[in-house]
Short mmCIF file of C-alpha atoms in Angstrom, two decimals:
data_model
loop_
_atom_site.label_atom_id
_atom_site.label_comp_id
_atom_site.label_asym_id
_atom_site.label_seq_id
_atom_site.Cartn_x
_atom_site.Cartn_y
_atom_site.Cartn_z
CA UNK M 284 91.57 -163.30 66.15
CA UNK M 285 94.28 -162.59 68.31
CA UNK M 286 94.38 -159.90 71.06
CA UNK M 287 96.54 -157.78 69.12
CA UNK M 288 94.69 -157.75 65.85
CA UNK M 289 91.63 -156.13 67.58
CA UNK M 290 90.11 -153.08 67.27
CA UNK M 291 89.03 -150.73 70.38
CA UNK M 292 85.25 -151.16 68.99
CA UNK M 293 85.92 -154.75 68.95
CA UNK M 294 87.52 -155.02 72.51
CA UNK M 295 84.22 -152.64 73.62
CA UNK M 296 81.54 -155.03 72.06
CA UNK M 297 83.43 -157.76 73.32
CA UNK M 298 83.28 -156.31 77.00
CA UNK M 299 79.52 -156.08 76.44
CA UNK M 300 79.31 -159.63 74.90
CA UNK M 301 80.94 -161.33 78.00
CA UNK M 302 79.32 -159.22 80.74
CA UNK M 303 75.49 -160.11 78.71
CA UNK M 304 76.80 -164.05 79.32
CA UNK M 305 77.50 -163.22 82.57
CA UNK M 306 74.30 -161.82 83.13
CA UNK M 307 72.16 -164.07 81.34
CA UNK M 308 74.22 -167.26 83.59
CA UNK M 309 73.30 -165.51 86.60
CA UNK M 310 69.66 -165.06 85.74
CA UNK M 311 69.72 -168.20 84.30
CA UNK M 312 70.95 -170.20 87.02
CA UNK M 313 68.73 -167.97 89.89
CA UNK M 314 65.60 -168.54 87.55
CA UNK M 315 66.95 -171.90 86.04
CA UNK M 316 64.46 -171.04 83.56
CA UNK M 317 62.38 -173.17 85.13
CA UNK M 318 58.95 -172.27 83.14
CA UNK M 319 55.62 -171.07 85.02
CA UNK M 320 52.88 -172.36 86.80
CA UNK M 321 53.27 -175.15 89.22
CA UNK M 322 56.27 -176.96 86.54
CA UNK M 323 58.32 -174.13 87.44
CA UNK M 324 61.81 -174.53 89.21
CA UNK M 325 60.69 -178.36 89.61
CA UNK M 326 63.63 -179.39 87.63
CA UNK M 327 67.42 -178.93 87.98
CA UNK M 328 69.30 -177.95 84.62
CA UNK M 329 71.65 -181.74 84.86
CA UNK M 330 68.34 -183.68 85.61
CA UNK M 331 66.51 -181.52 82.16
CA UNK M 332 69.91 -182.40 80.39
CA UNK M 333 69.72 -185.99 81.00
CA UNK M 334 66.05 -186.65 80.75
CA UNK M 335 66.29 -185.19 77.29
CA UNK M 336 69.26 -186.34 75.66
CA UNK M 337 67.53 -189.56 76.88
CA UNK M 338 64.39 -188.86 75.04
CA UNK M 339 66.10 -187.46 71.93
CA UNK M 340 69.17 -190.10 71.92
CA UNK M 341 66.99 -193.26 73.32
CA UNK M 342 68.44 -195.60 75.46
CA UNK M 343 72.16 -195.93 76.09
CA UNK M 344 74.99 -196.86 79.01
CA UNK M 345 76.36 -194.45 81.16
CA UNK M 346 79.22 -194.12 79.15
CA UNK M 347 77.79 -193.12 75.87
CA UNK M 348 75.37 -190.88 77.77
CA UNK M 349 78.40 -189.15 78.98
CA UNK M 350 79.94 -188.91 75.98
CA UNK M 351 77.26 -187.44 74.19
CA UNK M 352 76.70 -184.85 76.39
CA UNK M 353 80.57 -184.08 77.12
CA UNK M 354 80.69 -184.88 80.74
CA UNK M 355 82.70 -187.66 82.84
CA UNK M 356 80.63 -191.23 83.34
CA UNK M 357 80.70 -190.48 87.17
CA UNK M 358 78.92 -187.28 86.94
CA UNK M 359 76.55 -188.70 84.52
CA UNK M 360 76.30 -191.84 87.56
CA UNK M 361 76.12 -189.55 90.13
CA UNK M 362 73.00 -187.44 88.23
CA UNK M 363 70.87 -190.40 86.71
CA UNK M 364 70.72 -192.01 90.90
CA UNK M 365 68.06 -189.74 91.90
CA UNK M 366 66.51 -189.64 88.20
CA UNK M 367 66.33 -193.78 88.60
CA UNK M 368 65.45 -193.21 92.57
CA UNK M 369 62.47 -191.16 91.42
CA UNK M 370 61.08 -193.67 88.74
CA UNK M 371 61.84 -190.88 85.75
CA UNK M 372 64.38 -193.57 83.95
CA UNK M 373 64.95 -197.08 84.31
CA UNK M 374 67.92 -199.13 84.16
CA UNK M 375 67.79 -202.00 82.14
CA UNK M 376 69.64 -205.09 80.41
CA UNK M 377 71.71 -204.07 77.33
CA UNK M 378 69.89 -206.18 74.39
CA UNK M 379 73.14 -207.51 73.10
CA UNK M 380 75.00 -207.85 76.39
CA UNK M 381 72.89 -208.87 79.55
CA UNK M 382 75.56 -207.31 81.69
CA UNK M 383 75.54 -204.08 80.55
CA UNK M 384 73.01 -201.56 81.89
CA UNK M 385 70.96 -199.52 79.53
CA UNK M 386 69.87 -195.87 80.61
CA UNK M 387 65.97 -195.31 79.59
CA UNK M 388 63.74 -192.51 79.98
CA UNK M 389 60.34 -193.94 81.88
CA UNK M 390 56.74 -193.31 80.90
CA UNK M 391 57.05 -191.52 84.33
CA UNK M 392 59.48 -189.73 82.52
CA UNK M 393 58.27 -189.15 79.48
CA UNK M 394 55.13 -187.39 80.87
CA UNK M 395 57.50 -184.89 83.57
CA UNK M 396 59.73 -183.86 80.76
CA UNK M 397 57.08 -182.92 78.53
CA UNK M 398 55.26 -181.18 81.55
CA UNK M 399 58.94 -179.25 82.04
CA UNK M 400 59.01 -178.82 78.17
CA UNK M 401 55.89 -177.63 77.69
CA UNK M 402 56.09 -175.16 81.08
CA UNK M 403 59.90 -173.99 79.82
CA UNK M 404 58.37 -173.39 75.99
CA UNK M 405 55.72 -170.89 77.58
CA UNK M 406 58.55 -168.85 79.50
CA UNK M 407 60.25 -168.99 76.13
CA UNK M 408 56.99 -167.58 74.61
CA UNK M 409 56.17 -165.15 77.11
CA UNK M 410 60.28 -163.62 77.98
CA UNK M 411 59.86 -163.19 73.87
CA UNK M 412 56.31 -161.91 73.11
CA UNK M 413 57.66 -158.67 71.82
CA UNK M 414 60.06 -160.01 69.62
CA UNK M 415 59.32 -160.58 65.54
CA UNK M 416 59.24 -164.65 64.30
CA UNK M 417 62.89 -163.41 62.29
CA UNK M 418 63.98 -162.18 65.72
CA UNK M 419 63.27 -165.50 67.50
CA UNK M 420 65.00 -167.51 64.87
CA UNK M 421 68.13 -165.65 64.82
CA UNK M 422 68.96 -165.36 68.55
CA UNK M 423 68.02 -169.37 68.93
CA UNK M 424 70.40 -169.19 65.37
CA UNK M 425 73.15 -167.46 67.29
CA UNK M 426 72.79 -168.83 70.81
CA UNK M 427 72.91 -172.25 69.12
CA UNK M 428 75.96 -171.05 67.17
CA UNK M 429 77.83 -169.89 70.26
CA UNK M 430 77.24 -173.06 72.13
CA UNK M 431 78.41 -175.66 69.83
CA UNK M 432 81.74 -172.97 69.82
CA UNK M 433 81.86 -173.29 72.98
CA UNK M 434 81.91 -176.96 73.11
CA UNK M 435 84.48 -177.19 70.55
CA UNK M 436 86.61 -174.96 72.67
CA UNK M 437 85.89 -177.24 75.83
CA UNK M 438 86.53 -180.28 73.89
CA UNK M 439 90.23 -179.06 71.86
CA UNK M 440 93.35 -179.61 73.92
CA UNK M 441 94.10 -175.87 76.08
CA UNK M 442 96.75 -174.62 73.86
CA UNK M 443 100.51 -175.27 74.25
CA UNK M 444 99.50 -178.67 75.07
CA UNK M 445 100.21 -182.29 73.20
CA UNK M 446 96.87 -184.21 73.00
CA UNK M 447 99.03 -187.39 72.56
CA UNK M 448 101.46 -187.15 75.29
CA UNK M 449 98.52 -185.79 77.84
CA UNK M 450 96.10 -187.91 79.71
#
């Protein structure tokens, strides 16, 4: 929907929609929805990322790591050195190619991201306690909805642009 082809109600929702983002990445990122109890704020959002794309994904290079989770291989290097550093993944041998290394989530790891998990699903439960089972469902529905949009927009070429002749 173009600019044009809007509505004032839709222009005034949309003002609310982006100033509730706003909000909720500001609270977000000061709470980092770290959980409760001892687990919470003990993990940074890129470490959480990682440890679980790991865990849902299995093991995989750098580069497919970064591909799956639609960041650059040196951010994903630069992330997974203190992850490795603390014993929560290991680097091993690719089992195909001995020279390739093979990102893997630890037992070490295994047992802190389910302790983050398990701390992050209880701030989850308790931010929501009010809300109906329907209610739950639809704003995970929606928020999920809104971020793969979001990554489609991140991912498509800015417009104007050739995606052959760029690089």
């Amino acid at each position: 929907m173009s600019m044009d082809m809007m509505t004032s109600g839709d222009t005034g929702l949309l003002d609310a929609l982006q100033h509730e983002v706003a909000l909720f990445a500001r609270r977000a990122e000061q709470t980092r929805l770290g959980g409760v109890g001892q687990v919470r704020n003990s993990m940074d959002r890129a470490a959480y990322l990682l440890l679980n794309r790991l865990d849902k994904e299995g093991p995989m290079g750098v580069k497919a790591l970064a591909a799956s989770m639609g960041i650059d291989s040196s951010t994903v290097t630069r992330q997974v050195a203190p992850l490795v550093d603390t014993g929560l993944v290991k680097r091993t041998s690719h089992p195909e190619d001995g020279r390739a290394v093979v990102l893997q989530l630890s037992p070490r790891g295994q047992g802190r991201l389910e302790e983050v998990r398990c701390s992050r699903r209880e701030l989850m439960a308790q931010l929501t306690d009010e809300w109906e089972p329907v209610e739950r469902e639809q704003f995970c529905s929606l928020l999920t909805r809104f971020n793969t949009a979001l990554s489609a927009r991140m991912a498509a070429p800015a417009p104007g642009t050739d995606p052959v002749t760029e690089s």
